[in-house]
XYZ file of C-alpha atoms in Angstrom:
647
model
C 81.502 126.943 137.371
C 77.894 127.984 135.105
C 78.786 130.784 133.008
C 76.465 131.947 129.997
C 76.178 129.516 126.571
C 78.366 131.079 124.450
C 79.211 128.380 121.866
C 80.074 129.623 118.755
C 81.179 127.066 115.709
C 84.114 128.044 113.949
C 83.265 130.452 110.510
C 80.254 131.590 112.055
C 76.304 130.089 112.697
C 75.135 127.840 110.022
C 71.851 127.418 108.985
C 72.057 123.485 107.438
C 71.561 120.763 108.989
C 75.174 119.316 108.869
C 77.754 120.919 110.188
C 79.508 122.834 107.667
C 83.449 121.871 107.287
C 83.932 124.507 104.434
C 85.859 126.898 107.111
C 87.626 124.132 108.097
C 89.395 122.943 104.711
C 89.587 126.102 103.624
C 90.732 128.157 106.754
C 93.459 131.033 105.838
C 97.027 129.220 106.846
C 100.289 131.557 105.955
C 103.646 130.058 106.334
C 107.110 131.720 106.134
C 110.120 129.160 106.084
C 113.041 131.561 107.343
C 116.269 129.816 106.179
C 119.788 130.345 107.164
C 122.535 130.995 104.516
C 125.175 130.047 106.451
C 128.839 128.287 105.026
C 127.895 125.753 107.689
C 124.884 125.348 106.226
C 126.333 125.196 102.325
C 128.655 122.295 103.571
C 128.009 119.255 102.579
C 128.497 115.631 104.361
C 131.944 113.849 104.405
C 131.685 111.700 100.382
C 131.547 107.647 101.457
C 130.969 104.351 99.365
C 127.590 104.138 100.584
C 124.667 104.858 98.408
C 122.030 105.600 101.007
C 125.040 108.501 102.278
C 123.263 111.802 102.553
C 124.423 113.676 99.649
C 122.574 117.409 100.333
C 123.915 120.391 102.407
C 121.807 121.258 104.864
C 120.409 124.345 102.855
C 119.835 122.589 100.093
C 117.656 119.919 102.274
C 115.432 122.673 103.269
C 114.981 124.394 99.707
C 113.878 120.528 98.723
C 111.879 120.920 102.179
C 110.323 124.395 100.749
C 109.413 123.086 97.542
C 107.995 119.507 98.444
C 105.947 121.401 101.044
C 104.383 124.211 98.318
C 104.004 120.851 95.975
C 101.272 119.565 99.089
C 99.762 123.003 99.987
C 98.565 123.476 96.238
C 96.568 119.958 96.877
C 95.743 120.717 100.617
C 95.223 124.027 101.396
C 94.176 125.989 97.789
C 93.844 129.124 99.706
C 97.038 129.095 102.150
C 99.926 131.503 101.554
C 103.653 130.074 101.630
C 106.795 132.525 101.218
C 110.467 131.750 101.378
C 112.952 134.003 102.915
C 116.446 133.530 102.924
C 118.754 135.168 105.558
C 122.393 135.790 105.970
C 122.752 136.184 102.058
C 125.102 138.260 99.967
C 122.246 139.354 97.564
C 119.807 141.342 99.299
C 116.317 140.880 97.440
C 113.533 142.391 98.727
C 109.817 143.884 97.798
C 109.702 146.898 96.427
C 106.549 148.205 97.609
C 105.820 149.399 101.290
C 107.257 146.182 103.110
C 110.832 147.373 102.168
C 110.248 150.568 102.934
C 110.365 149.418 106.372
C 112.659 147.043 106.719
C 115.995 148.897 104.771
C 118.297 147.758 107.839
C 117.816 144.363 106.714
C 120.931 144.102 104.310
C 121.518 140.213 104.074
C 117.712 139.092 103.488
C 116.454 137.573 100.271
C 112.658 136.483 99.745
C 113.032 134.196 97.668
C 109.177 133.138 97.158
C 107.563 136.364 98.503
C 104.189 135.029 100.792
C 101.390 134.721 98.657
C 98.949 131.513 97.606
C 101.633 129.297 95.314
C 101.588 130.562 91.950
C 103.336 128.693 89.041
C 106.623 130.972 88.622
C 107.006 130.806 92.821
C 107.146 126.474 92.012
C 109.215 126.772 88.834
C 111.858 129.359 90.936
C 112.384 126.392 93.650
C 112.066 123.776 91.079
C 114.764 125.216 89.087
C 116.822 125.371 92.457
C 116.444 122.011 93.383
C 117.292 120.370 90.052
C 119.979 123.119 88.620
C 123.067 122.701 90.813
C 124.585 125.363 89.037
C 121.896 127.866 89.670
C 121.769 126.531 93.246
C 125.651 127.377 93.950
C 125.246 131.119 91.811
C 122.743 132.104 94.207
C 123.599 130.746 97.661
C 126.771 133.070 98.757
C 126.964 133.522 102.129
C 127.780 136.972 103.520
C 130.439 137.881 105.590
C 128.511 139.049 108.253
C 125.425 137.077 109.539
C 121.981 138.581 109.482
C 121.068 139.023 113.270
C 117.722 137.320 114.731
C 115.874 140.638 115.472
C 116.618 141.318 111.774
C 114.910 138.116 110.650
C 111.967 138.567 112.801
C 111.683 141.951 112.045
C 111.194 141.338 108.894
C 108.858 138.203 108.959
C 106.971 140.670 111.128
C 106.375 143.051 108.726
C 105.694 140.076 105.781
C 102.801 138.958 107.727
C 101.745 142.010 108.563
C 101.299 143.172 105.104
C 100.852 139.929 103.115
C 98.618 137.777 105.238
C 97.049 140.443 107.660
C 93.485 138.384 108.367
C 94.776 135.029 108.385
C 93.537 132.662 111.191
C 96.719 130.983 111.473
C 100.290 132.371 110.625
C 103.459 130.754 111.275
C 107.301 130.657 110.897
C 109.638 127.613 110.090
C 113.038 128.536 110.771
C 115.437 126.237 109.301
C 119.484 126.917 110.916
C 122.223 125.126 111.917
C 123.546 127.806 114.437
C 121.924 127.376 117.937
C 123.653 130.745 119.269
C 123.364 133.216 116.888
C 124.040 136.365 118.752
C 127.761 136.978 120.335
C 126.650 140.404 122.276
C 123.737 140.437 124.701
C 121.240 143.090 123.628
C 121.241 141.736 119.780
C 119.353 138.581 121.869
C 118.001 141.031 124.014
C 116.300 142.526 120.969
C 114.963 139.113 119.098
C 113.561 138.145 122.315
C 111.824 141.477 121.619
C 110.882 140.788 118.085
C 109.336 137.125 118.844
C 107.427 138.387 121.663
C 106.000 141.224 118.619
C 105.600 138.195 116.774
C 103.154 136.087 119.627
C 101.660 139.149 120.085
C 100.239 138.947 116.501
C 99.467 135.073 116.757
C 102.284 134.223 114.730
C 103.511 131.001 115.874
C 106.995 130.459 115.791
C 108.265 126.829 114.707
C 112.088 125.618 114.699
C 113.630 123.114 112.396
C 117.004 122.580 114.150
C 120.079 120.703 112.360
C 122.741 119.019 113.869
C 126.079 119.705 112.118
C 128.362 116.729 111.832
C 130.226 115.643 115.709
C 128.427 118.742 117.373
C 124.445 118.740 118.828
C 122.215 121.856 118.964
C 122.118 122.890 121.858
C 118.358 124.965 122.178
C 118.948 125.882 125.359
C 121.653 128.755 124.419
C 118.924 130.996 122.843
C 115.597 129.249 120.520
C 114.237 128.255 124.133
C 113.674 131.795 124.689
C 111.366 132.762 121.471
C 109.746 129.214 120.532
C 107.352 129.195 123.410
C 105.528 125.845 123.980
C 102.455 125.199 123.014
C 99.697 125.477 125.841
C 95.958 123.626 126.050
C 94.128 127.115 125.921
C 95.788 128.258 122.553
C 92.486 127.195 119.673
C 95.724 126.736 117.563
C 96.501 123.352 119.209
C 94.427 119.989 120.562
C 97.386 118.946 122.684
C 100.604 120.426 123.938
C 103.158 120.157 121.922
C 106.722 118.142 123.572
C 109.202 120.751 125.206
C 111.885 119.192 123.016
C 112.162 120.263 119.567
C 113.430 117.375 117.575
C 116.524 117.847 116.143
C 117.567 116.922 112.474
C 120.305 115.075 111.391
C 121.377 111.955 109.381
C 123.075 108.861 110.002
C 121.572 105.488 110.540
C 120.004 105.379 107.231
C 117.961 108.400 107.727
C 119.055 110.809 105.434
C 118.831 114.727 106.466
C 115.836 115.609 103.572
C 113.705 113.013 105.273
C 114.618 113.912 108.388
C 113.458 117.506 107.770
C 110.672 115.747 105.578
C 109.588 114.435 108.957
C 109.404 117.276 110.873
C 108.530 119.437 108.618
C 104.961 117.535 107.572
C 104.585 117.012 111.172
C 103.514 120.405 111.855
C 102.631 121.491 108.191
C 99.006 121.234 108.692
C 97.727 124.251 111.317
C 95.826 122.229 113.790
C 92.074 124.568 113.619
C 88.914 123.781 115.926
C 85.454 122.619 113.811
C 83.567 124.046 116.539
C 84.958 125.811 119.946
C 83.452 126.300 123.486
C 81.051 123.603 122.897
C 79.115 123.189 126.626
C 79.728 118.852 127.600
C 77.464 118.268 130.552
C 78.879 115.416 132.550
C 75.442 115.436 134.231
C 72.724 117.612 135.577
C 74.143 121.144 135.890
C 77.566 120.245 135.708
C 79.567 120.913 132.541
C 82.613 122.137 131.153
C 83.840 123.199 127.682
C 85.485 121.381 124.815
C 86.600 122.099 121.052
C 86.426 119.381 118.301
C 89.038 118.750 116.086
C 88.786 116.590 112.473
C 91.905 114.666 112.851
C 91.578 113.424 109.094
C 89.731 114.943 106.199
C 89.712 113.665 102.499
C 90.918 115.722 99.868
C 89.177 116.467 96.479
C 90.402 118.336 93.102
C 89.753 122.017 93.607
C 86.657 122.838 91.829
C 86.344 124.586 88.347
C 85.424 127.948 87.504
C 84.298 129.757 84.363
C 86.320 132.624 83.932
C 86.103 135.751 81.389
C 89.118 136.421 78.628
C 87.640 138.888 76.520
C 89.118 141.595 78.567
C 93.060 142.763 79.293
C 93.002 140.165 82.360
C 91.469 137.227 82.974
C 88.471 137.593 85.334
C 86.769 135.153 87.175
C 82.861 135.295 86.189
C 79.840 134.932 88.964
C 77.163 133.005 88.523
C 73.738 134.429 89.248
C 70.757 131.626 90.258
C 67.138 132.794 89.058
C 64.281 130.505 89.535
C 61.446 130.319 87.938
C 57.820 129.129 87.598
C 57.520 125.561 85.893
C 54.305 126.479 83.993
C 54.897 129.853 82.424
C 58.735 130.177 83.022
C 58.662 133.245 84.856
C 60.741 134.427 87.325
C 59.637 133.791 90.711
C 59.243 136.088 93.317
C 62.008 135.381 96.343
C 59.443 136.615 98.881
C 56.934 134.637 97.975
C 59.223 131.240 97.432
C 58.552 128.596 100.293
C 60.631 124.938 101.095
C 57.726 121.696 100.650
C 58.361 118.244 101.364
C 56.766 115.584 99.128
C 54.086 113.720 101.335
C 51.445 111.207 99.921
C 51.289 113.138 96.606
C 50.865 116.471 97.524
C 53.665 119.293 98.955
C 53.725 120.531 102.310
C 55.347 123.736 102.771
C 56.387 125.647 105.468
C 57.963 129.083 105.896
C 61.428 130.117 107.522
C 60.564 129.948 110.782
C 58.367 126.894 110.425
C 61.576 125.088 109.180
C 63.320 126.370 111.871
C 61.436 125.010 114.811
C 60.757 122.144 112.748
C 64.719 121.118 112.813
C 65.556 123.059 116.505
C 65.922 119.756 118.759
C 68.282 121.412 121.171
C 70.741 123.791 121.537
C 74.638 122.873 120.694
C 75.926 120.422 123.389
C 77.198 116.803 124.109
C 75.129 115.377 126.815
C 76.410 112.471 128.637
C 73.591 109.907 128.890
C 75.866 106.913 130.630
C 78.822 104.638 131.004
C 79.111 101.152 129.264
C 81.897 98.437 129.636
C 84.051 99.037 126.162
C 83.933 95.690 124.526
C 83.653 94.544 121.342
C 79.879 93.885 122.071
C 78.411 96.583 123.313
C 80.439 98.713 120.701
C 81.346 96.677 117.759
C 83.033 98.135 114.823
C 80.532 98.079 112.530
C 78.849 100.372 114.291
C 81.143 103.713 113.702
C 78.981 105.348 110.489
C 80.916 108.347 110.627
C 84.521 109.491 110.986
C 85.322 110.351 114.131
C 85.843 113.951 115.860
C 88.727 114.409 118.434
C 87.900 116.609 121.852
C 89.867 118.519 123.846
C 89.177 120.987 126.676
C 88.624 124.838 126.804
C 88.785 127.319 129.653
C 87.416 129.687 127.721
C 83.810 129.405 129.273
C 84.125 126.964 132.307
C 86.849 127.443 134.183
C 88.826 124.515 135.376
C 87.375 122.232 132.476
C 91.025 121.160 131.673
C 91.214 119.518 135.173
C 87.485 117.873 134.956
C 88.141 116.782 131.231
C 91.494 115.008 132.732
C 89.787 113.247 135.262
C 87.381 112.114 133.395
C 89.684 110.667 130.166
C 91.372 109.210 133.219
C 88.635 106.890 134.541
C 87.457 105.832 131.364
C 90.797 104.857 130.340
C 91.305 103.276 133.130
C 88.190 101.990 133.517
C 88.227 100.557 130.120
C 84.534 101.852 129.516
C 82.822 104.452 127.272
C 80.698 107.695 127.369
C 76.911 107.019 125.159
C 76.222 110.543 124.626
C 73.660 112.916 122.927
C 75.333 115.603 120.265
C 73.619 118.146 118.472
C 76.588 119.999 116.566
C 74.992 123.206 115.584
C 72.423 125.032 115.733
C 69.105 123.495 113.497
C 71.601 120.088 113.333
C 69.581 116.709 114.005
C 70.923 115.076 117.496
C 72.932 112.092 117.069
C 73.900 109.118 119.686
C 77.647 109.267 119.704
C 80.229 107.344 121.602
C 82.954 109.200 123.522
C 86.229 106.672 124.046
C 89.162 107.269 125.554
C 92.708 107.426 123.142
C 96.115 107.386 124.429
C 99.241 109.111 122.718
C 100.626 107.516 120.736
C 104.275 107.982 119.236
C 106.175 106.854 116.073
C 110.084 105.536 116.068
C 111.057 109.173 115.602
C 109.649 110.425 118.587
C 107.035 112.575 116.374
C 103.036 112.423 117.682
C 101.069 110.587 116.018
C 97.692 110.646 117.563
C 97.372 113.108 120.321
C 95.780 111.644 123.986
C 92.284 112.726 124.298
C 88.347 111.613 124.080
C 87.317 110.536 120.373
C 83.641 110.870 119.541
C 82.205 108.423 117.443
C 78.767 108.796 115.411
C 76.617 105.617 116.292
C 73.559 104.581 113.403
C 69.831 104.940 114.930
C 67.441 101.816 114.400
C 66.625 103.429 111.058
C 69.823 103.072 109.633
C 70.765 99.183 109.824
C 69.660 97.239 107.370
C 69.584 93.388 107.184
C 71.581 90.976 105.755
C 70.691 89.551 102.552
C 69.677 85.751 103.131
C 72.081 83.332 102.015
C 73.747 80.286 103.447
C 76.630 79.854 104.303
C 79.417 77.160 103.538
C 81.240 77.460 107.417
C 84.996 77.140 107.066
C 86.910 73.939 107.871
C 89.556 74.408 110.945
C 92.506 73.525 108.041
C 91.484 76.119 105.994
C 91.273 78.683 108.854
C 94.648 77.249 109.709
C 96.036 77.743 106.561
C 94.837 81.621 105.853
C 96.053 82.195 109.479
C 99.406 81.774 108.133
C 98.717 84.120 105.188
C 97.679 86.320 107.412
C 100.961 86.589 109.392
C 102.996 86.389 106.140
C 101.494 89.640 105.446
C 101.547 91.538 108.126
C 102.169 95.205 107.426
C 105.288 96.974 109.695
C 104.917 97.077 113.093
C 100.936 95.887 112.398
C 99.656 99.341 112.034
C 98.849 101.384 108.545
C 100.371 104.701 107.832
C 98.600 106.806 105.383
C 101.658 109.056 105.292
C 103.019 106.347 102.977
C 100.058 105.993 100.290
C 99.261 109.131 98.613
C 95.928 109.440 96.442
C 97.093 108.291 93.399
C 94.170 110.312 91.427
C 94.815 113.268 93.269
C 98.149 113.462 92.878
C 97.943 112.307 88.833
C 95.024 115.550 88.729
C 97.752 118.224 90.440
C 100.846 116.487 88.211
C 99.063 117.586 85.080
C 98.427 120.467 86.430
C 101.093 121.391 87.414
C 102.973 120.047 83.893
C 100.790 122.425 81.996
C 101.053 125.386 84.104
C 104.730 125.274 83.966
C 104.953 124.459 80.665
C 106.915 121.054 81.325
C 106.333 117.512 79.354
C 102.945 116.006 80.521
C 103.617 112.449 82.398
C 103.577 109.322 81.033
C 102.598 107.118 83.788
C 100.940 108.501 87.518
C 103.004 107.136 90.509
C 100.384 104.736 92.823
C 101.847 103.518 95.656
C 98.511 101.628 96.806
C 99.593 99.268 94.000
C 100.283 95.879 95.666
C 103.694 94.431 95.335
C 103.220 91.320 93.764
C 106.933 89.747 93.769
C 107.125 90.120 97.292
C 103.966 89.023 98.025
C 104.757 85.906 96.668
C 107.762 85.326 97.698
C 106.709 85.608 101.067
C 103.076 84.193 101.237
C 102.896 82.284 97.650
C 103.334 78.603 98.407
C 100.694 79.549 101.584
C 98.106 80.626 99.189
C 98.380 77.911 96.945
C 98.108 75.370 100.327
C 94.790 77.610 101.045
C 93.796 77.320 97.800
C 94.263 73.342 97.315
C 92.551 72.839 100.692
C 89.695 75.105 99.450
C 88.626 73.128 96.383
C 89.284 69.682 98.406
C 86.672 71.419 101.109
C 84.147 72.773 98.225
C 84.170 69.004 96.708
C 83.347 67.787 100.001
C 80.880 70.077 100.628
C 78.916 69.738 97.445
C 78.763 66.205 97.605
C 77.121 66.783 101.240
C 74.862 69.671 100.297
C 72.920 68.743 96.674
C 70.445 69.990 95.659
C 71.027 72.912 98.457
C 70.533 77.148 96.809
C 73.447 78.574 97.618
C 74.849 82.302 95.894
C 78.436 80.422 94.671
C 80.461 80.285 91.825
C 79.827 78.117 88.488
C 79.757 74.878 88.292
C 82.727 72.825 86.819
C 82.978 72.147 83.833
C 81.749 68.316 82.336
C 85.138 68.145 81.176
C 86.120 65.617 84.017
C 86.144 65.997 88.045
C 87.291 69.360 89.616
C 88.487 70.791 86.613
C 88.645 74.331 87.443
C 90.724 75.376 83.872
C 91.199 74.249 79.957
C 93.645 72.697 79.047
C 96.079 72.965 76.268
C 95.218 70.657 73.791
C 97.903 68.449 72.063
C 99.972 69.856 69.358
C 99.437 73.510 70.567
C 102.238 75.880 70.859
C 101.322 77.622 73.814
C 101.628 81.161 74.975
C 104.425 82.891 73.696
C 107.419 84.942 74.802
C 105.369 88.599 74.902
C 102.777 86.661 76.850
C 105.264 84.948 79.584
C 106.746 88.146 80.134
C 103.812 90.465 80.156
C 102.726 87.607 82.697
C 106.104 87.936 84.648
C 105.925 91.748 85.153
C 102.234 91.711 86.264
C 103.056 88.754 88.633
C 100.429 86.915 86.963
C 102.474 83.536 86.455
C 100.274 81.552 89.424
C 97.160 81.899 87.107
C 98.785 80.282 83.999
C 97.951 76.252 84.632
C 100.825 74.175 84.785
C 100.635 73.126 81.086
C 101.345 76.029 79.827
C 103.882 77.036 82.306
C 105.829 73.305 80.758
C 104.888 74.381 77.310
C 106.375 77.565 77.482
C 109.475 76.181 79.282
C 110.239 73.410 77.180
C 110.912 75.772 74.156
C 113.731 77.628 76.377
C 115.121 73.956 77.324
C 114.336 74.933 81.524
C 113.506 72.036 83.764
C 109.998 70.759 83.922
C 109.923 68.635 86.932
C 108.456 69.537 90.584
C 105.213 71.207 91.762
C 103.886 74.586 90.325
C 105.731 76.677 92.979
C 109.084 75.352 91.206
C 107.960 75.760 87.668
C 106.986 79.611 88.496
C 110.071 80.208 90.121
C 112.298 78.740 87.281
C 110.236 81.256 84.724
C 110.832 84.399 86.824
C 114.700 83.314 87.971
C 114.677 83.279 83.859
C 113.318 86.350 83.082
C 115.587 88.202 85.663
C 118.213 86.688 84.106
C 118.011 87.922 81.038
């Protein structure tokens, strides 16, 4: 089972000390969304009363599909290609360079958005489609006959051949409503050819299947036959991918758009190894081989460049670094340049090789060191310093790892324990402890994956990097008041307990590519940024106010109690009261004074700010609009918002 180490991180051998995730964000990704031009496809749903009805064709679902997905790839992937090509069209449209040289058969095929990295007449084309219905309906006419699959492949063939020729990962979304396009036997006979020319490429082929209204698609009649499933020895997936393709459609309040939306984002990300045919030694002369996978990485603004408009064209201009000597300012010699650490005043240096063996600990590997029981003691949370990389097997070096790697995710599953392990991630990296844990699938209402089954390695801190509490002392909490936040606490709950971060989008990051975006296209810049991390404050109280006031009236009645038990006793809390009388915790309106006024009730009302106003002021306020001042705070709050929706 021993073969030869020949690990090899993804982009190449890097000489830092981290492992370098710049091939990673930035890894070449082309995608082609082939979409069908069918009538079926131009129909829309059957009109209805309801307002959540679907109210797009089919084809014009997956132009919003297109164009929502370009929107993300400018903000994920900087450097990944995206093309549109439409099929079964009246208008033929394509390149006129050596691409349609090639592919003149191909009568009924439109690129819309030829494949290239998203450029701001490509977003203002589908923009303009999915906002102009009139432009929509000049431009989508059917043709009488229907392109043919070997057609359509053909010509994606020949796309990614000459437009994204290097790329690491290259893939097509097609987007139909017909699940047997072919009537005669060799024209399937020769786009079973074509998408076999297409795998042999590594293109991956991806299908976005719609149901049409009383009638399923039925896969089996021909997409079976060129969307192959995904297998564990392909780098371009962690886990095999379901047989079944799901199917779009609407109905049940799930419109078609976000049911393409869905599947669509699913697989919109490629899924590329940080490092492959990394050796995992089990124990002593027994190992296999595993790739690791960065389920999540943050996203930043693309960085700025200086560029050169003196000429005819814009050019980007290079930066040259030149260091020099600190006393006389000349330029120093390369050569004779050496790294020096800082130690008791004066600088140590070393030379290349020096720094080399001074950071070589081990060669790349995850060495399991033993089994624990997985508790929340002998692995509490606290202790995960990094994010997390997922593993998965590889036959590429060790045959039969697949089967070991099963077995072993198995028993610790089972088991309920976890793998303490040493890592060294490349080559000069420092070795880390790391955790290896056991994850199982998991899978969302829609039947989508949302975390894949595997072995998660987790980063653990070394003695030198926990630090100690500050001293303080603490106030412990009364059993009513843990009572009483308990019950926030359920009030609150998000859906199904779990957080999505599909639903929360960085608000900065998206504000950054909006202006963008506005400026590039010459559109009007936006007023406000959309943040959806922005806590909803109505229903928060509505559902957990009169709780948090309970919490908080039990709090002060608990701090009194504890003060009076406790003088004279240092303790980090907040400021005293004030010597206006017991417990008083806010001013008071004085006699005679008029109160906040109507800007100030309703700025307070639309910020969901009325539970800090004291209960003076709230009767103040309300006795100028003739409103009931009787019953607790909760009442009086509720009478000043039932007013202001009122009006």
């Amino acid at each position: 089972m021993s073969r030869e180490n020949n690990w090899s991180q993804q982009g190449g051998e890097e000489d830092e000390e981290e492992v370098d995730e710049t091939q990673y964000k930035h890894a070449k990704d082309a995608v082609l969304f082939a979409i069908d031009v069918s009538q079926s496809m131009l129909t829309p749903p059957p009109k209805t009363d309801d307002k959540k009805a679907d109210q797009d064709s089919p084809l014009s679902a997956a132009i919003k599909c297109a164009y929502s997905l370009m929107q993300q790839r400018i903000i994920s992937t900087p450097n990944g290609m995206i093309g549109v090509l439409l099929y079964s069209m009246r208008d033929t449209k394509l390149p006129k360079d050596n691409l349609a040289g090639s592919i003149d058969d191909f009568a009924h095929g439109h690129l819309l958005a030829d494949l290239a990295v998203p450029a701001a007449d490509d977003v203002k084309t589908l923009k303009d489609l999915v906002e102009d219905e009139n432009a929509f309906k000049q431009l989508m006419v059917p043709s009488e006959e229907p392109s043919t699959m070997a057609d359509v492949l053909f010509c994606a063939n020949q796309i990614f051949a000459t437009r994204a020729a290097n790329f690491a990962s290259r893939r097509l979304f097609i987007v139909t409503d017909i699940d047997n396009p072919h009537e005669k036997k060799e024209d399937k006979q020769s786009a079973l050819q074509r998408a076999k020319d297409l795998y042999d490429l590594s293109v991956m082929i991806e299908l976005f299947p719609v149901a049409k209204p009383g009638d399923d698609f039925d896969k089996r009649k021909f997409y079976n036959d060129i969307v192959y499933a995904t297998q564990p020895s392909n780098p371009e997936a962690p886990a095999p991918l379901r047989p079944e393709t799901k199917v779009c459609s609407s109905g049940d309040g799930i419109t078609l758009l976000s049911s393409l939306l869905s599947s669509i984002n699913s697989k919109a990300v490629p899924k590329r190894a940080q490092f492959s045919n990394m050796p995992f030694e089990i124990g002593p002369g027994f190992r296999v081989s595993v790739k690791g996978y960065i389920i999540s990485k943050r996203q930043t603004p693309s960085r700025t460049c200086y560029v050169w408009t003196s000429g005819d064209k814009t050019q980007i201009a290079k930066g040259i670094t030149e260091r020099q000597t600190a006393t006389d300012s000349t330029t120093a010699d390369k050569a004779r340049i050496r790294k020096a650490y800082k130690f008791g005043g004066e600088q140590v240096t070393f030379t290349p090789d020096e720094i080399a063996k001074l950071r070589h600990f081990d060669d790349p590997i995850i060495r399991i060191i033993g089994f624990k029981p997985w508790t929340q003691k002998t692995l509490p949370i606290w202790a995960n310093i990094s994010r997390s990389t997922f593993l998965y097997p590889s036959e590429d070096d060790y045959v039969g790892s697949t089967r070991v790697f099963s077995a072993l995710y198995q028993k610790l599953l089972a088991a309920h324990k976890f793998a303490l392990a040493w890592f060294v991630a490349c080559r000069n990296a420092s070795p880390q402890i790391v955790a290896i844990i056991p994850g199982d699938e998991r899978i969302d209402e829609t039947g989508e994956q949302t975390l894949p089954p595997g072995l998660w390695l987790i980063p653990l801190p070394y003695a030198d990097d926990i630090r100690d509490n500050p001293e303080t002392i603490l106030a412990p909490a009364s059993d009513d008041l843990i009572d009483r936040m308990r019950e926030i606490i359920q009030q609150l709950h998000l859906p199904k307990g779990r957080f999505n971060p599909a639903k929360y989008p960085n608000p900065s990051l998206q504000w950054h590519y909006r202006i963008l975006q506005a400026m590039a296209l010459d559109q009007d810049l936006p007023e406000t940024p959309e943040d959806k991390t922005v806590p909803k404050y109505r229903q928060i109280h509505k559902r957990a106010g009169p709780y948090v006031l309970s919490w908080a009236e039990q709090l002060d009645e608990d701090h009194r109690l504890w003060e009076s038990q406790n003088r004279g006793v240092a303790l980090a809390k907040r400021p005293a009261s004030s010597k206006g009388g017991e417990g008083s915790k806010r001013l008071k309106l004085e006699e005679g004074s008029l109160g906040a006024s109507d800007a100030d009730m309703r700025a307070a009302w639309q910020k969901g700010a009325l539970e800090k106003m004291t209960v003076a002021e709230l009767k103040a306020w309300m006795n100028t609009k003739a409103l009931d001042t009787g019953g607790k705070k909760t009442e009086l709050v509720e009478r000043v918002e039932a007013w202001f929706e009122s009006q």
